[in-house]
């Protein structure tokens, strides 16, 4: 490849699409570099996605896990933030195209736009069974869950009450397990004595998983333990069953129709469709990148995080987790600097530091290096790792307080409902 | 009046409409009484309205000032909460009518449904100039304000940029003064170095007031001081000017048209229209209650807070502030118990403990008894009084942390925008 930019290569313009873990790591890695950075995101904040389910469960406020990108990059004078949606990459023209038609030219491009929920061709299921990828999603789920209890309290018919107090979570990965666990604890503990006509402890929480166990990818002993922990929390786990049909208020699992007021989807994600504009081969929507994370044939475009399909030496895919996105973001930024210095890029290698999933109060499973943890100890590891990873001292302190308060009192503070009539189905955007 | 209830007068059903300061104080006062209470509110939370402007200014999260009513009343076993909207009172039928047609019978009724913003016959101004009475309002204002800066950063034309960076607050009462102060500090301090193309410090914040001074009702010396403080913060105050016209992006003040991307209304409130169904004389929408706070001719219906027009011995109206609503709520509840005991009710008398308004960092005015405070000291008094009044230890602690963090860093944590294209006008509900 020829030089990155015209002139002295110092005015190189690096465009980063996406302010999640990968994009933000890339921007920060370039803090002292002689480049201009434009970070483009549809949102004005970096979202700490691993705790999104706690917003859905009313444990945390949205702002506790959403840090303004401008505030994060305030002191990084070479970085500008643009709140916009990228529709396509025009690789021959070296520009990204925004959805208002504006073009942003780049000398080097890092695509870190992440994934969205995936309904495997059943797009009509999306409104009946919302998923959990964005802050809006989390608030929508919080609204539906809290409103279900309010509606059940004043429901006239027993069947209606039972339906409203049935919650089905589809998908037994970390998100599904966390959601089911937080719903079970909400019903059994937080709301236990707050209603006068219904007993929220009688609420049913079902977790549906097509595989033979939850938490695919974890060691078998931890998967077994997670199942036991879920059942101890009162979650009914349906394994080896696939969802055949979803309608508002009704889901068919295997041959079994279940009347459920709240149905949540945690069964799959896929990369944002914008990468299709690259015109290169994809693996389940992800770009099959070269070993330096560049797009084959496009040495100045790098792809990181959930958008990138990267194999480890053992042939397994690098998982779609935050540490992998951060490592890739830094690596792509370093490769941009190598191009700027007219040196060869280097291949990416993933350092797997472990994996964690929490099930509920004092229950989690963790793999750290070769060590495996369950129960209390895994839960403490989970708390510590997540707390330390949150951006900003203020959020860290407030999340710690909210966790401590919630642990001691069983209460959840962020139980705000939109002004709805509780006997009606909810429509519109959440507050 | 005959007995409150049939039978032994122990099963008296007290219906309270509204879970604000007045309604909640009434419910709590009845905690140990031999009555059944139904507290009806459109929302599932008690809102700490005095800090609503800090949600609009992105200092606090919604949940920090919104406590679930069910959680507050969890241990009060004689109280049930119903999330519903009351459309009318059927006094002859001794029932309130919900907007779905359901009726809730009562033996005694306490109306505490509060006020909403009032546009003096210009309902068409409501969408162009939103007001600040509910959590949804606060989030809508936060969205508009933050989006204005994002849009200005990428605006093509200078005139468009200037318009987007002009904020007009209409109404110089406490809410208007607080809003203008918080907007000025947001632009001058919080956002100062976060943009690359615009300088947020050049934003104009105008406060328009029809009277000759701000904070009507405060002593003259404090009104003067508030004006000086506002100007020191960079707020342009237009006194003695009335708003003639409001359209999206444009407000006419006196003869002066001002192009402003954000126009906020803080000029008036009026009671909710539901009280008209009582069919009794109203004063500016408020019920002219008897001296025991009951509705004339309806001894089992009491009206408290912003819904009630009550004169002090000096002929002045009791002001529409939280302490007055709390005192009235308790008094009405006590009078219900007197009726239950078949004793005569007692007249209400307002104890004025003082009044406070904050302008910005280290600037406030306060009257406590006969003492008057300004500047630092008044600001500390304001902080302490408000912090102690917030419901719940967790909220108090988190608000304290947010204030301290914001004070030290000038940052505001709750800067969440909906996923909007910043160059478009915003539509829809806020997150």
Short mmCIF file of N, CA, C and O in Angstrom, two decimals, chain A residues 143 147 416-422 424-427 429-431, chain B residues 41-45 47 49 52 83-86 99 113 115-117 126 132-138 272:
data_model
loop_
_atom_site.label_atom_id
_atom_site.label_comp_id
_atom_site.label_asym_id
_atom_site.label_seq_id
_atom_site.Cartn_x
_atom_site.Cartn_y
_atom_site.Cartn_z
N UNK A 143 -39.99 -1.64 31.88
CA UNK A 143 -41.38 -1.18 31.82
C UNK A 143 -42.35 -2.35 31.75
O UNK A 143 -43.34 -2.41 32.47
N UNK A 147 -44.80 -3.27 34.83
CA UNK A 147 -46.21 -3.07 34.50
C UNK A 147 -46.99 -4.37 34.63
O UNK A 147 -48.17 -4.37 35.00
N UNK A 416 -39.11 2.84 37.90
CA UNK A 416 -39.94 3.90 37.34
C UNK A 416 -40.78 3.37 36.20
O UNK A 416 -40.26 2.81 35.25
N UNK A 417 -42.08 3.57 36.32
CA UNK A 417 -42.97 3.22 35.22
C UNK A 417 -43.39 4.48 34.50
O UNK A 417 -43.58 5.52 35.13
N UNK A 418 -43.53 4.37 33.20
CA UNK A 418 -44.22 5.43 32.49
C UNK A 418 -45.64 5.50 33.01
O UNK A 418 -46.18 4.54 33.53
N UNK A 419 -46.22 6.68 32.83
CA UNK A 419 -47.60 6.84 33.27
C UNK A 419 -48.50 6.06 32.34
O UNK A 419 -48.94 6.54 31.31
N UNK A 420 -48.76 4.79 32.68
CA UNK A 420 -49.63 3.96 31.85
C UNK A 420 -50.80 3.50 32.68
O UNK A 420 -50.71 3.42 33.90
N UNK A 421 -51.86 3.17 32.01
CA UNK A 421 -52.94 2.54 32.72
C UNK A 421 -52.57 1.07 32.82
O UNK A 421 -52.39 0.41 31.79
N UNK A 422 -52.42 0.55 34.03
CA UNK A 422 -51.82 -0.77 34.18
C UNK A 422 -52.62 -1.90 33.54
O UNK A 422 -52.08 -2.96 33.34
N UNK A 424 -53.73 -1.93 30.59
CA UNK A 424 -53.59 -1.88 29.14
C UNK A 424 -52.23 -2.42 28.71
O UNK A 424 -51.26 -2.29 29.43
N UNK A 425 -52.17 -2.92 27.49
CA UNK A 425 -50.87 -3.28 26.95
C UNK A 425 -50.06 -1.99 26.77
O UNK A 425 -50.61 -0.92 26.53
N UNK A 426 -48.75 -2.11 26.93
CA UNK A 426 -47.91 -0.93 26.83
C UNK A 426 -47.51 -0.66 25.40
O UNK A 426 -47.16 -1.54 24.65
N UNK A 427 -47.56 0.60 25.10
CA UNK A 427 -47.10 1.01 23.78
C UNK A 427 -46.17 2.20 23.94
O UNK A 427 -46.18 2.87 24.95
N UNK A 429 -42.47 4.50 23.64
CA UNK A 429 -41.09 4.39 24.12
C UNK A 429 -41.05 4.50 25.63
O UNK A 429 -41.90 5.10 26.25
N UNK A 430 -40.03 3.89 26.22
CA UNK A 430 -39.92 3.92 27.67
C UNK A 430 -39.30 5.21 28.18
O UNK A 430 -38.67 5.94 27.43
N UNK A 431 -39.48 5.48 29.45
CA UNK A 431 -38.82 6.61 30.10
C UNK A 431 -37.52 6.12 30.72
O UNK A 431 -37.54 5.26 31.57
N UNK B 41 -52.52 6.69 42.20
CA UNK B 41 -51.67 7.66 41.49
C UNK B 41 -51.50 7.19 40.06
O UNK B 41 -51.50 5.99 39.78
N UNK B 42 -51.32 8.14 39.15
CA UNK B 42 -51.08 7.80 37.76
C UNK B 42 -49.70 7.16 37.59
O UNK B 42 -49.44 6.47 36.62
N UNK B 43 -48.81 7.50 38.52
CA UNK B 43 -47.46 6.96 38.46
C UNK B 43 -47.27 5.95 39.58
O UNK B 43 -47.99 5.96 40.56
N UNK B 44 -46.24 5.13 39.45
CA UNK B 44 -45.98 4.16 40.51
C UNK B 44 -44.97 4.69 41.52
O UNK B 44 -44.49 3.96 42.35
N UNK B 45 -44.67 6.00 41.44
CA UNK B 45 -43.63 6.54 42.32
C UNK B 45 -44.05 7.88 42.91
O UNK B 45 -44.89 8.59 42.36
N UNK B 47 -42.65 11.49 43.51
CA UNK B 47 -41.62 12.28 42.85
C UNK B 47 -41.20 13.43 43.76
O UNK B 47 -42.04 14.16 44.28
N UNK B 49 -40.35 16.59 43.55
CA UNK B 49 -40.41 17.63 42.52
C UNK B 49 -39.39 18.76 42.66
O UNK B 49 -38.94 19.28 41.64
N UNK B 52 -36.55 18.28 40.34
CA UNK B 52 -36.85 17.88 38.96
C UNK B 52 -35.95 18.62 37.96
O UNK B 52 -35.50 18.04 36.97
N UNK B 83 -52.26 1.94 40.69
CA UNK B 83 -51.74 2.80 39.64
C UNK B 83 -52.85 3.03 38.63
O UNK B 83 -53.21 2.14 37.87
N UNK B 84 -53.44 4.22 38.66
CA UNK B 84 -54.59 4.50 37.81
C UNK B 84 -54.80 6.01 37.75
O UNK B 84 -54.27 6.75 38.57
N UNK B 85 -55.56 6.43 36.77
CA UNK B 85 -55.88 7.85 36.62
C UNK B 85 -57.33 8.08 37.03
O UNK B 85 -58.23 7.37 36.58
N UNK B 86 -57.54 9.05 37.92
CA UNK B 86 -58.90 9.39 38.35
C UNK B 86 -59.44 10.47 37.43
O UNK B 86 -58.83 11.52 37.26
N UNK B 99 -60.30 6.31 34.72
CA UNK B 99 -60.48 6.59 33.29
C UNK B 99 -60.82 5.35 32.48
O UNK B 99 -61.10 5.45 31.29
N UNK B 113 -54.14 15.63 44.08
CA UNK B 113 -53.64 15.29 42.74
C UNK B 113 -52.76 16.35 42.13
O UNK B 113 -52.21 16.17 41.04
N UNK B 115 -50.91 19.90 40.62
CA UNK B 115 -51.10 20.84 39.52
C UNK B 115 -50.37 20.36 38.28
O UNK B 115 -49.52 19.48 38.34
N UNK B 116 -50.71 20.95 37.16
CA UNK B 116 -49.96 20.71 35.94
C UNK B 116 -49.62 22.06 35.32
O UNK B 116 -50.11 23.10 35.78
N UNK B 117 -48.78 22.07 34.32
CA UNK B 117 -48.38 23.36 33.77
C UNK B 117 -49.53 24.00 33.03
O UNK B 117 -50.45 23.34 32.55
N UNK B 126 -47.64 24.48 23.92
CA UNK B 126 -47.14 23.39 24.75
C UNK B 126 -46.06 22.56 24.05
O UNK B 126 -45.06 22.21 24.68
N UNK B 132 -42.03 21.85 32.92
CA UNK B 132 -41.32 20.94 33.82
C UNK B 132 -42.20 20.59 35.02
O UNK B 132 -42.09 21.23 36.07
N UNK B 133 -43.07 19.60 34.85
CA UNK B 133 -43.87 19.17 35.99
C UNK B 133 -43.70 17.69 36.29
O UNK B 133 -43.92 17.26 37.41
N UNK B 134 -43.36 16.89 35.27
CA UNK B 134 -43.26 15.44 35.46
C UNK B 134 -41.85 14.96 35.09
O UNK B 134 -41.07 15.69 34.48
N UNK B 135 -41.58 13.72 35.43
CA UNK B 135 -40.31 13.11 35.06
C UNK B 135 -40.16 13.03 33.54
O UNK B 135 -39.07 13.24 33.00
N UNK B 136 -41.27 12.74 32.85
CA UNK B 136 -41.22 12.72 31.39
C UNK B 136 -40.84 14.10 30.86
O UNK B 136 -40.05 14.21 29.92
N UNK B 137 -41.41 15.16 31.46
CA UNK B 137 -41.05 16.53 31.07
C UNK B 137 -39.55 16.76 31.24
O UNK B 137 -38.88 17.32 30.37
N UNK B 138 -39.03 16.35 32.39
CA UNK B 138 -37.61 16.59 32.68
C UNK B 138 -36.72 15.89 31.66
O UNK B 138 -35.73 16.45 31.19
N UNK B 272 -55.10 20.13 38.47
CA UNK B 272 -55.62 19.18 37.50
C UNK B 272 -57.13 19.39 37.37
O UNK B 272 -57.81 19.71 38.34
#
